[in-house]
Coordinates of C-alpha atoms in Angstrom, one line a residue:
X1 CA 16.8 22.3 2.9
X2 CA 15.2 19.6 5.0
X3 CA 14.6 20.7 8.6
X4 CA 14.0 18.5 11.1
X5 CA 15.4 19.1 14.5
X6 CA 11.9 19.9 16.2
X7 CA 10.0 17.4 14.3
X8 CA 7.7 17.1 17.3
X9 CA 6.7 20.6 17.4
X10 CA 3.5 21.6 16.6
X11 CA 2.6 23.9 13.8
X12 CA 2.0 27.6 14.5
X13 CA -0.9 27.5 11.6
X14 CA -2.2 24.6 9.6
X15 CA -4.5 25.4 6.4
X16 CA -7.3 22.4 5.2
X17 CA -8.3 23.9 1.5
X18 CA -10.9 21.5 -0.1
X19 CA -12.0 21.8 -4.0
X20 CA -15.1 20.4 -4.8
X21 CA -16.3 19.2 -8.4
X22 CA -12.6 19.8 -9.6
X23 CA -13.0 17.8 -12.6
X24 CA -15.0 20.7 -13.9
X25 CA -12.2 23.3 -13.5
X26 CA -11.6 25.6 -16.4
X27 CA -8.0 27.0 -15.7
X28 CA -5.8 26.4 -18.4
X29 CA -2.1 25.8 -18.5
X30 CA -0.7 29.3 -16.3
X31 CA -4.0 29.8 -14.5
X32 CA -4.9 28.9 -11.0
X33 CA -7.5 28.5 -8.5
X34 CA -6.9 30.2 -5.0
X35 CA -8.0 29.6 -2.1
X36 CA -9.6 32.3 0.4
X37 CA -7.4 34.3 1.9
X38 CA -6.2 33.2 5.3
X39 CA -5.8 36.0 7.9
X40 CA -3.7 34.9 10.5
X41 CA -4.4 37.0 13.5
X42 CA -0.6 37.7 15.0
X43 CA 1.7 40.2 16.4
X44 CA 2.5 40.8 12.5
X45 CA -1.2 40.3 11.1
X46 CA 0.5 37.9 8.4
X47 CA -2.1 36.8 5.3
X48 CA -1.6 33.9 3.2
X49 CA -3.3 32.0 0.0
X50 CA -2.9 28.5 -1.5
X51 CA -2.8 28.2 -5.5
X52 CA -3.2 25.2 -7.8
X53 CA -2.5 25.1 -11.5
X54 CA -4.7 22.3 -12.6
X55 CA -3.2 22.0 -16.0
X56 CA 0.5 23.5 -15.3
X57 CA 2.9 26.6 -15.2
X58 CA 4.6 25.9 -17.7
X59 CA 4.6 22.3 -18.3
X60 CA 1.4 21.1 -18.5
X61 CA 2.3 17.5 -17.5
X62 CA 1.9 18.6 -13.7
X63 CA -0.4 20.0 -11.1
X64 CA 1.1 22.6 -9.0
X65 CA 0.7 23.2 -5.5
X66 CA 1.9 25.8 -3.3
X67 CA 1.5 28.5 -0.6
X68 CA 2.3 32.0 -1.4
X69 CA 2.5 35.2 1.1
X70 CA -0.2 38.4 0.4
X71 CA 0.9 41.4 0.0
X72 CA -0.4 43.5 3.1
X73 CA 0.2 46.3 5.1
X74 CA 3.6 44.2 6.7
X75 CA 6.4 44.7 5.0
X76 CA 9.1 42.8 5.9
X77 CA 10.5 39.2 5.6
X78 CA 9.6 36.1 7.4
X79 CA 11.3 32.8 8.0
X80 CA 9.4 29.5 8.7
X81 CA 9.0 25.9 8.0
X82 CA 6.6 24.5 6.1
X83 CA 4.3 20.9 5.0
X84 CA 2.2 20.7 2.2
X85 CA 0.1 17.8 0.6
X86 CA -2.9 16.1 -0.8
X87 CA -5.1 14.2 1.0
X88 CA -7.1 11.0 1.0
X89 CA -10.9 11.3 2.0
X90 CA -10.1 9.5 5.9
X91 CA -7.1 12.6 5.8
X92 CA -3.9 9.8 5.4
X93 CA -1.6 11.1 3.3
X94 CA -1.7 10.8 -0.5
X95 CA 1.3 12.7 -1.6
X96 CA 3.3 15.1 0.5
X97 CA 6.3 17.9 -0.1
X98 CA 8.3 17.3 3.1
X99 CA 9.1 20.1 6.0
X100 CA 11.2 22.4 4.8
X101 CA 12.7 25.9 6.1
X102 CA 12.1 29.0 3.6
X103 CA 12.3 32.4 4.0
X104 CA 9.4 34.0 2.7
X105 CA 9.0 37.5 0.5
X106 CA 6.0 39.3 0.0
X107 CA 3.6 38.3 -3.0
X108 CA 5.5 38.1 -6.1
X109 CA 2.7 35.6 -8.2
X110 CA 4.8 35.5 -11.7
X111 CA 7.0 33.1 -9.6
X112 CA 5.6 31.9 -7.2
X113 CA 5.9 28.6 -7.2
X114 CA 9.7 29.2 -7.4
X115 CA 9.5 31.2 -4.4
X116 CA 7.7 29.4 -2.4
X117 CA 7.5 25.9 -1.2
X118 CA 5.2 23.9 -3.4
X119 CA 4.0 20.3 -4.0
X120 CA 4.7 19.0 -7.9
X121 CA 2.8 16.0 -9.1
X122 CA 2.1 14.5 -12.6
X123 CA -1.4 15.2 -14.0
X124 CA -1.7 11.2 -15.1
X125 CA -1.9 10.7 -11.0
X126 CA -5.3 13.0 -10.9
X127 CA -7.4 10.5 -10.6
X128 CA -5.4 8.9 -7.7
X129 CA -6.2 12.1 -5.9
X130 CA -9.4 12.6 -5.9
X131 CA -12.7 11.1 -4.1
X132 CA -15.9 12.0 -4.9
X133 CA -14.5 14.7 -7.3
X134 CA -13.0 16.6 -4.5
X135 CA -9.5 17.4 -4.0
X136 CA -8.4 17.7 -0.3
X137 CA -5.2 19.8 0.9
X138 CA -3.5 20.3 3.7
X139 CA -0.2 23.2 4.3
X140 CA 1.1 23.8 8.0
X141 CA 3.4 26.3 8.9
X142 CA 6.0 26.4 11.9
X143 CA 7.6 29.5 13.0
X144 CA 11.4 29.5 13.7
X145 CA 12.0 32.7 15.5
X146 CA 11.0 31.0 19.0
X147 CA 7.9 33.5 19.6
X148 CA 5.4 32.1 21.3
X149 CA 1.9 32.5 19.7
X150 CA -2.0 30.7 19.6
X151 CA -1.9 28.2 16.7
X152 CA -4.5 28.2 14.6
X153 CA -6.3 25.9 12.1
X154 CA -8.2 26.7 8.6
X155 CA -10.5 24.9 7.2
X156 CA -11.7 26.6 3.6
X157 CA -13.5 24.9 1.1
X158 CA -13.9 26.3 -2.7
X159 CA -17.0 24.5 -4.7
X160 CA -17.1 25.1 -8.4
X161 CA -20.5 26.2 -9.9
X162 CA -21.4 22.8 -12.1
X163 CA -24.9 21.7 -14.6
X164 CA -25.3 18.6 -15.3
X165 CA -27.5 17.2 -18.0
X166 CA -28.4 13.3 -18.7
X167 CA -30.2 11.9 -21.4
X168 CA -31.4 9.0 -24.1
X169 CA -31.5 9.6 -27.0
X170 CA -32.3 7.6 -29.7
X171 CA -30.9 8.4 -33.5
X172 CA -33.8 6.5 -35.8
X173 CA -33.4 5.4 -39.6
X174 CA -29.6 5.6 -38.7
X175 CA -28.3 3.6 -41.6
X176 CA -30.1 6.5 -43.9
X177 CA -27.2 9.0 -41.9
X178 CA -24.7 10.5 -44.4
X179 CA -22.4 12.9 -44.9
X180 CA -23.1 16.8 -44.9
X181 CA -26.5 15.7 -43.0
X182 CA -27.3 15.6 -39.4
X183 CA -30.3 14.8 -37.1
X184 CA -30.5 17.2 -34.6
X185 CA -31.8 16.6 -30.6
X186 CA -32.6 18.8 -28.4
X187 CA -32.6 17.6 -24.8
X188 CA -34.7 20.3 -22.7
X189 CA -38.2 22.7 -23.6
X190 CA -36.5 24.8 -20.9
X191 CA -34.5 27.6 -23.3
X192 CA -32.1 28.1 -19.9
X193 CA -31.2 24.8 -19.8
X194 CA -31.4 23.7 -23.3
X195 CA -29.0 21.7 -24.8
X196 CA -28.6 21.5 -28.6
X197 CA -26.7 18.3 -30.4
X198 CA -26.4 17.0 -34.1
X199 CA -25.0 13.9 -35.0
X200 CA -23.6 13.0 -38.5
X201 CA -20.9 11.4 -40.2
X202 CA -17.8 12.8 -41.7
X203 CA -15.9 11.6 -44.5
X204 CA -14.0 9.6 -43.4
X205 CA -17.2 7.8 -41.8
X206 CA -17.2 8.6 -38.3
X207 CA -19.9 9.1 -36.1
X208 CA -19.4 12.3 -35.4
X209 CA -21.8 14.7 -32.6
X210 CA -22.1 18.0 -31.8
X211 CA -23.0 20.1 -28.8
X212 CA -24.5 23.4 -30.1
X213 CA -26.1 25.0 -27.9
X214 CA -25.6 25.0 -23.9
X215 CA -25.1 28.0 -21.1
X216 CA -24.1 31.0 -22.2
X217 CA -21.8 31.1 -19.2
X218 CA -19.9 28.1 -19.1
X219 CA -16.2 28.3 -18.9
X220 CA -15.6 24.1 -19.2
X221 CA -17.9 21.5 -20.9
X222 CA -17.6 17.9 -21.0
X223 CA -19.5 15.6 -22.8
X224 CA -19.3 11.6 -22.6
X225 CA -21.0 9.1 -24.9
X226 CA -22.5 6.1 -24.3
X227 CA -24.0 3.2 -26.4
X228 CA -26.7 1.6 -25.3
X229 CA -26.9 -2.3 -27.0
X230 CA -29.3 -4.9 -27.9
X231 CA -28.8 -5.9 -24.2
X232 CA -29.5 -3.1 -22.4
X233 CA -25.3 -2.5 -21.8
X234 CA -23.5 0.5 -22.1
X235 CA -20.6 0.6 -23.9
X236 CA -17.4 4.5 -23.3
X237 CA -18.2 5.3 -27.4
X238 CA -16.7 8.9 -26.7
X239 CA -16.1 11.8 -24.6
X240 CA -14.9 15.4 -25.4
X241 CA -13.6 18.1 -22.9
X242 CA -13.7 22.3 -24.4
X243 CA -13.0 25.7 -23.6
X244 CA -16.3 27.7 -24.4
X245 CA -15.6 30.8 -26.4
X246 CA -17.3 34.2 -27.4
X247 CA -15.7 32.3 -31.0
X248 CA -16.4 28.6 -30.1
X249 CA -19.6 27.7 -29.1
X250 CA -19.6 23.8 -30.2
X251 CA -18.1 21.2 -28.5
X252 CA -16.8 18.0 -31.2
X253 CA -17.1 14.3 -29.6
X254 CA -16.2 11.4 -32.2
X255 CA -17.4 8.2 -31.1
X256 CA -15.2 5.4 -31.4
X257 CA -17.4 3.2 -33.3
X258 CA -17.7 4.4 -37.2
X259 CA -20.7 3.9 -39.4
X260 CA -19.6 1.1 -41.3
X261 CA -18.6 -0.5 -38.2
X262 CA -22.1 -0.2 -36.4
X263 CA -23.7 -1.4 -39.9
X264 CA -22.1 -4.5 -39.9
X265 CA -22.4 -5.4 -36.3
X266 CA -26.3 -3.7 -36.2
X267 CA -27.2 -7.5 -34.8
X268 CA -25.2 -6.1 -31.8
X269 CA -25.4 -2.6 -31.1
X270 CA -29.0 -1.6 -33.6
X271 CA -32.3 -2.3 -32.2
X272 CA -34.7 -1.5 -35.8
X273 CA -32.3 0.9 -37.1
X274 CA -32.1 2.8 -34.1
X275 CA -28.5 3.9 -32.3
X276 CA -29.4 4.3 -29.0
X277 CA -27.1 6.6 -27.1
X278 CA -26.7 7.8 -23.1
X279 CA -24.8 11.0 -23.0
X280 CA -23.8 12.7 -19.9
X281 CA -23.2 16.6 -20.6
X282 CA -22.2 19.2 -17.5
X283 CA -20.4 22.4 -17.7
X284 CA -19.1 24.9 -15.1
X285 CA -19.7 28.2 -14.7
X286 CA -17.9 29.8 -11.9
X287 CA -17.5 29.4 -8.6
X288 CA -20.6 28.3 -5.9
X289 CA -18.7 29.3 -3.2
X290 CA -15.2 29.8 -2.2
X291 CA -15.3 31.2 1.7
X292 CA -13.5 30.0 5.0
X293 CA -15.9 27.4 6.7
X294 CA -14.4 27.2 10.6
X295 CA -11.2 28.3 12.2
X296 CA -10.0 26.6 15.6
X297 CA -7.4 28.3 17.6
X298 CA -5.2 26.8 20.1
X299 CA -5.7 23.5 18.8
X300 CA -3.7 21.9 16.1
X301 CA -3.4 18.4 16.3
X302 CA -6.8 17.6 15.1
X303 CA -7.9 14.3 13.8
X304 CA -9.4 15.0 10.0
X305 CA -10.5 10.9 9.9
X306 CA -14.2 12.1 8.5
X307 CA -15.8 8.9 8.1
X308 CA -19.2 10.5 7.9
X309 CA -18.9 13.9 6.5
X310 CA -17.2 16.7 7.0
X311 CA -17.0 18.6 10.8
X312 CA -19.2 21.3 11.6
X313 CA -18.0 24.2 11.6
X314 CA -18.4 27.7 13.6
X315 CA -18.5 29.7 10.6
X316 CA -17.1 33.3 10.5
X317 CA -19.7 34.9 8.1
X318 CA -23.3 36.4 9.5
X319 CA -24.4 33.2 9.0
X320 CA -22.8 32.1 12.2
X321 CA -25.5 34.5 13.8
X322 CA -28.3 32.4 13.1
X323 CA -30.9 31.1 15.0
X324 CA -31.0 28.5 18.3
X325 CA -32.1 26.0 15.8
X326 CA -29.3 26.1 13.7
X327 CA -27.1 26.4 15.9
X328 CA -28.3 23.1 18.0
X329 CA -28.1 21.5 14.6
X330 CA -24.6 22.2 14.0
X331 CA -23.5 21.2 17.7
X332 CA -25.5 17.7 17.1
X333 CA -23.2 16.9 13.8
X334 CA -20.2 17.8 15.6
X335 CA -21.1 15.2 17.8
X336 CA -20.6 12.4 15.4
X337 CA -18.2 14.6 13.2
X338 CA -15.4 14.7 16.1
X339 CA -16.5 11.4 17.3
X340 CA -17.8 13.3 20.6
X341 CA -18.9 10.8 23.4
X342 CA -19.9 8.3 20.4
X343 CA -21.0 5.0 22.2
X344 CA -21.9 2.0 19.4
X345 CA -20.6 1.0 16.1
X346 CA -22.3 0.3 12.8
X347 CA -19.9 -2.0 11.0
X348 CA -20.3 -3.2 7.4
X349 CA -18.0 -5.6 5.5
X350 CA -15.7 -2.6 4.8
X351 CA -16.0 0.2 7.5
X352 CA -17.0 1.3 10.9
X353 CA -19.2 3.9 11.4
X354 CA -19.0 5.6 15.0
X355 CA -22.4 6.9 16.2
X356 CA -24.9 7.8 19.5
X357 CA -27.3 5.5 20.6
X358 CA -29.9 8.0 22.0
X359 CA -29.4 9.6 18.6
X360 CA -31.1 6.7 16.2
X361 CA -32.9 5.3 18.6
X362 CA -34.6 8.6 18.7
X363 CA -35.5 8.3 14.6
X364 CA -35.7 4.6 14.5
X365 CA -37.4 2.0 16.5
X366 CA -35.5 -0.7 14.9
X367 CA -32.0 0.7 15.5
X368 CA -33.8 1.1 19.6
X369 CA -34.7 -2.7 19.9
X370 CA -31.0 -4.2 18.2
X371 CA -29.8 -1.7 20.6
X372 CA -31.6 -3.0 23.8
X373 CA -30.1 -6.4 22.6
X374 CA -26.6 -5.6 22.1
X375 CA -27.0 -4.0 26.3
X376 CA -28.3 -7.6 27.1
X377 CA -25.4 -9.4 25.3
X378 CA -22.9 -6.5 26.8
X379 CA -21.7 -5.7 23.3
X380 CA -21.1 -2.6 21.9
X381 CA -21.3 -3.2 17.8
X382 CA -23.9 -3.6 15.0
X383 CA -23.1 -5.5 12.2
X384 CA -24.8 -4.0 9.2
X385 CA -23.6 -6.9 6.3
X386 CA -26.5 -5.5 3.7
X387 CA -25.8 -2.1 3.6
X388 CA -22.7 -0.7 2.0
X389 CA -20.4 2.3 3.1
X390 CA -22.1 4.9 1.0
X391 CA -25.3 3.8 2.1
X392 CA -24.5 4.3 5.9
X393 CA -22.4 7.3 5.0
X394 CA -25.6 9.1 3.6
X395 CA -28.3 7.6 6.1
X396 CA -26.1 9.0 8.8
X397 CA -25.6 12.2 6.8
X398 CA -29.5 12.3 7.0
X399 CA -29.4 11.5 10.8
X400 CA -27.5 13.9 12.4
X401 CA -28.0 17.2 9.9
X402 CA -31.4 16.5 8.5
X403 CA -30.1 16.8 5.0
X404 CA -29.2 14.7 1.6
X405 CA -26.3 16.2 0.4
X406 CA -24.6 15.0 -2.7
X407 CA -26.8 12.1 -3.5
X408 CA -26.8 10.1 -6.5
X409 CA -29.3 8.4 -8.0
X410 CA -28.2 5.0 -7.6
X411 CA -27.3 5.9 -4.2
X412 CA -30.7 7.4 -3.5
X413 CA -32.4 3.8 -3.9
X414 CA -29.9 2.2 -1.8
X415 CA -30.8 4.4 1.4
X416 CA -34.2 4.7 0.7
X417 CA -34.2 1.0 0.9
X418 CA -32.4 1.4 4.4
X419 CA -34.5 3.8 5.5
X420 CA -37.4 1.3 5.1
X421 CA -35.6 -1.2 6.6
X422 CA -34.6 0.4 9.8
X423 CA -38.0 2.7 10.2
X424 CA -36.3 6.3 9.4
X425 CA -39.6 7.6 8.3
X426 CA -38.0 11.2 7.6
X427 CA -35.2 9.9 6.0
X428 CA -37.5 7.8 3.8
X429 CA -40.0 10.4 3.2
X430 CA -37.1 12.7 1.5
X431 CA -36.5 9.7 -0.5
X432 CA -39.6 9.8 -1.9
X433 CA -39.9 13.2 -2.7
X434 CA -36.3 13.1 -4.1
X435 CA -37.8 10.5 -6.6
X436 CA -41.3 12.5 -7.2
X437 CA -39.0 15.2 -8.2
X438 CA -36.6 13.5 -10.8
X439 CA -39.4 11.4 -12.2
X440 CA -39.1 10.7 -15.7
X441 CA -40.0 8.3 -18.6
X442 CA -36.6 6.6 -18.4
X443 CA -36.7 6.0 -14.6
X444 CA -40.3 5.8 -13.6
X445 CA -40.1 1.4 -14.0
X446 CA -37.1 1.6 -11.2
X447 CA -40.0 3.8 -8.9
X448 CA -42.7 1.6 -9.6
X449 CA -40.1 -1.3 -9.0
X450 CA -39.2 -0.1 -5.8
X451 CA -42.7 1.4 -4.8
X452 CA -43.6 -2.2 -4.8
X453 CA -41.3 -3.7 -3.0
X454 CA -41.3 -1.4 -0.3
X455 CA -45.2 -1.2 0.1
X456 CA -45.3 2.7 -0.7
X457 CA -48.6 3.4 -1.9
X458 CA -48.0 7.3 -2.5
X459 CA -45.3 6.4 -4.1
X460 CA -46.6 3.9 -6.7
X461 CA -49.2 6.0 -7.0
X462 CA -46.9 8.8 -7.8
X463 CA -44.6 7.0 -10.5
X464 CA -48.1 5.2 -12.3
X465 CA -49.9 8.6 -12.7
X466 CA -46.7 9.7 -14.3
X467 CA -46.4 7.0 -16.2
X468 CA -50.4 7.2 -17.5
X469 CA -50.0 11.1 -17.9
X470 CA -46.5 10.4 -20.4
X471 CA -48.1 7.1 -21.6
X472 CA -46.1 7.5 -25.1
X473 CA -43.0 8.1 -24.1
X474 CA -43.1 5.8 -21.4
X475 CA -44.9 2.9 -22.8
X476 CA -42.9 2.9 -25.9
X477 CA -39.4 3.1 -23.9
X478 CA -37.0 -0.2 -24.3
X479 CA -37.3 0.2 -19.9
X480 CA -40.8 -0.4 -20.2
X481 CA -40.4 -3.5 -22.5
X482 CA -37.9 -4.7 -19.9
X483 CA -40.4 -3.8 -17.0
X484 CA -43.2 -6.2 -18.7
X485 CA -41.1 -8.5 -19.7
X486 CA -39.9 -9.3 -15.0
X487 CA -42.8 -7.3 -13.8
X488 CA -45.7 -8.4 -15.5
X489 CA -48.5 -7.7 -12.7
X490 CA -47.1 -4.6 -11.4
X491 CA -47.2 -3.3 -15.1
X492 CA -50.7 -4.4 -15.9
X493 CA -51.9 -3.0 -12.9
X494 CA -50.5 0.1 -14.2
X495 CA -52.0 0.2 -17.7
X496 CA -55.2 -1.0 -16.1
X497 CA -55.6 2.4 -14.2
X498 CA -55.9 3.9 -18.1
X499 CA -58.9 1.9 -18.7
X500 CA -60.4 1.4 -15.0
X501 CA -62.9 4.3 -14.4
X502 CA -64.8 4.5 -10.6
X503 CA -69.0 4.7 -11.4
X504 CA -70.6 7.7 -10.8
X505 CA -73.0 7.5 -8.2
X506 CA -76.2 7.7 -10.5
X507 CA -75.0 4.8 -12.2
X508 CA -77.3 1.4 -12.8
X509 CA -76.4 -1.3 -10.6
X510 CA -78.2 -4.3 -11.1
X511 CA -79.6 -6.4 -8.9
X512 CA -78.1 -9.6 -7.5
X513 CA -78.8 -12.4 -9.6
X514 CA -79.6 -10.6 -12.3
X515 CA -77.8 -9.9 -15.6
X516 CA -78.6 -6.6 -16.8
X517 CA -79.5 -5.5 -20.8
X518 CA -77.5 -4.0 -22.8
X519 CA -79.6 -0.9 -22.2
X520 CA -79.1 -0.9 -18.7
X521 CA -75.2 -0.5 -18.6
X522 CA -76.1 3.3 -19.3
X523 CA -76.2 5.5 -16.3
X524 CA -79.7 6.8 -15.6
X525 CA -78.3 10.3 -16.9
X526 CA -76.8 9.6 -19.8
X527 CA -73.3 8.5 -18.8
X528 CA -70.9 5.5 -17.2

């Protein structure tokens, strides 16, 4: 029954439950994620739990969404009101199960959806949901016995436990594949993080690949296919999604192109009978975390717009009891988290970023000097055109908590190139040892690339030795083609180190003027 006659009112409690990486969550149709248990400090001592059914109940075309009473040492029934929904990144409203009043029993979970009030919403609108792979909820309660009491706000976040694994790989002599035989690839040395596949073709001629071997502990495994063309695009081929038994231990992905298919069109997708494939494996196995992250009493009415990242928190583990440090680090990202005495704007084509002068100006000299000229013109904005939101989302990240969380590859160039840009030394220096760390043979031309451009001489340095030290898998690589083919100096400056030796200091050095013989190329001691 719809309630509405103290619409106004604020809530008594009001729960924020965010789950992160939750298209990697395992729970079949009937099984549910929960969410910590919220102890609601009152005259009853009242705890409370959200659940979700990714997959279903019952019916497996819906997610399910609800709030459910514990079973605790209180006993006896209570009526309230309640709101519960899903919510967009900037915390606007997605989809929502209106107030309602409901009185509620204790914990009863065969039925509890039934029982309690709940949110119902077709799987097919998943995607709609989410942003960045994290699905964000909100449930507020209202009492309707007229007590007075502190309201309170949750914020609890649940992170699932997620791998992920991506690769080339490149099936040679492909129009020799038949049926019954398979090439096999293994994607890691590492025997903890191998990864096993096969690829072959069935009879009724697909292309057919499987994953044979991965963590012993994961719950969910997807897999995704891509094929990588003449020209360099990538082309959805196939993706797969299994349950991990003690049983089954191999996932199936058919890729949508078959063998006689591929064969005919080899002009267009085969480089030298070769099939060149990017696959993108990950699998979950449990849960990271799953904790309460802040709690606010007396306040309520809070504005969730998180246009940077998510508040700071005062967290109610030991962690909370932490050092000066930390503690001065969380008070400086609640700064720009609740939008505390904020005094300029950063605004790209999309979005406007709310920040603290003293704050860049502090880490960049070029954010202090446009500053000094938007107090002479008396305004009190930046126009950042070049950079998009992600961009200014992660420099800004970097800025006020000293971190990179959650940063993507493609991402990672982006703000290293801002950091350059506006002078953030630090912010560009974990750049680079972000890159130094995820080196390899298919991304060490986009380092060199950007090495160069960016006049990073410990960088290029970096990405060449690599390059020198992994010279067959590198210089063979289609990338590396590519790189010659638009970079032509940079990469024969980089081949050149292979051949360019520094002389010893007993070496001959001739004398100007003179040509020496071909005796005298010889050091003095029998070397160059």
């Amino acid at each position: 029954m719809a309630y509405n006659s103290e619409e106004g009112k604020e809530p008594w409690t009001t729960f924020y439950w965010n789950i992160e990486n939750y298209s990697h969550c395992w729970q079949q149709r009937g099984e549910c994620i929960k969410s910590p248990t919220f102890d609601v400090v009152s005259t009853e001592n009242f705890e409370w739990e959200l659940a979700l059914h990714p997959r279903g109940i019952t019916d497996g075309n819906f997610i399910y969404f609800y709030i459910f009473r514990k079973r605790g040492n209180n006993q006896r029934r209570i009526e309230l009101e309640h709101e519960i929904a899903f919510l967009a990144e900037d915390g606007s409203i997605l989809q929502i199960a209106k107030r309602s009043r409901k009185t509620y029993p204790l914990e009863t979970f065969e039925s509890t959806y039934e029982s309690a009030l709940g949110l119902r919403v077709p799987i097919t609108k998943k995607g709609c949901l989410l942003s960045k792979d994290i699905l964000r909820t909100r449930c507020r309660l209202w009492r309707t016995d007229g007590k007075t009491v502190i309201p309170a706000t949750f914020f609890a976040k649940t992170v699932l436990k997620v791998t992920k694994r991506n690769f080339l790989w490149d099936i040679e002599r492909f129009s020799s594949l038949e049926y019954n035989r398979r090439i096999k690839f293994v994607s890691s040395e590492l025997k903890d993080d191998e990864i096993s596949l096969s690829v072959g073709v069935n009879e009724e001629d697909e292309v057919m690949i499987s994953i044979h071997s991965f963590s012993k502990k994961a719950k969910f495994l997807k897999f995704q296919s891509f094929l990588n063309d003449v020209n360099g695009s990538n082309i959805e081929c196939g993706k797969c999604e299994v349950w991990p038994t003690k049983t089954k231990k191999e996932a199936i992905c058919i890729l949508s192109f078959s063998k006689k298919y591929l064969m005919e069109n080899e002009n267009s997708y085969l480089k030298n009978n070769v099939l060149s494939l990017y696959c993108q494996c990950s699998w979950s196995t449990g849960y990271a975390s799953n904790e309460i992250e802040r709690i606010h009493l007396g306040i309520t009415s809070l504005d969730i717009d998180n246009p940077i990242f998510p508040k700071s928190y005062v967290s109610i583990t030991e962690e909370t009891q932490s050092s000066n440090k930390a503690d001065l680090k969380k008070n400086v990202e609640c700064l720009c988290a609740e939008g505390i005495l904020c005094d300029v704007q950063l605004r790209t084509t999309t979005r406007t970023f709310h920040a603290h002068k003293n704050i860049l100006s502090a880490l960049s000299p070029k954010f202090e000097a446009m500053f000094e000229t938007l107090k002479q013109k008396g305004e009190g904005g930046v126009d950042i055109p070049d950079l998009d939101d992600d961009t200014v989302h992660h420099m800004l990240l970097n800025v006020y908590t000293d971190g990179l969380k959650d940063l993507e590859w493609e991402n990672a160039l982006k703000v290293y190139s801002a950091a350059d840009k506006y002078e953030i030394l630090s912010l560009k220096k974990k750049c680079s040892r972000l890159f130094e760390e995820s080196i390899c043979p298919s991304n060490v031309c986009e380092i060199l690339i950007l090495a160069d451009k960016h006049h990073d001489n410990d960088l290029k340095e970096i990405a060449q030795k690599f390059a020198l030290k992994h010279e067959e898998d590198v210089f063979n690589s289609k990338e590396w083609i590519h790189f010659m083919e638009n970079f032509s100096t940079l990469a024969a400056d980089t081949m050149h180190k292979k051949w360019y030796k520094k002389p010893t200091r007993n070496c001959y050095r001739p004398r100007r003027g003179r040509f020496p013989n071909r005796n005298e190329f010889f050091c003095t001691r029998g070397g160059w």
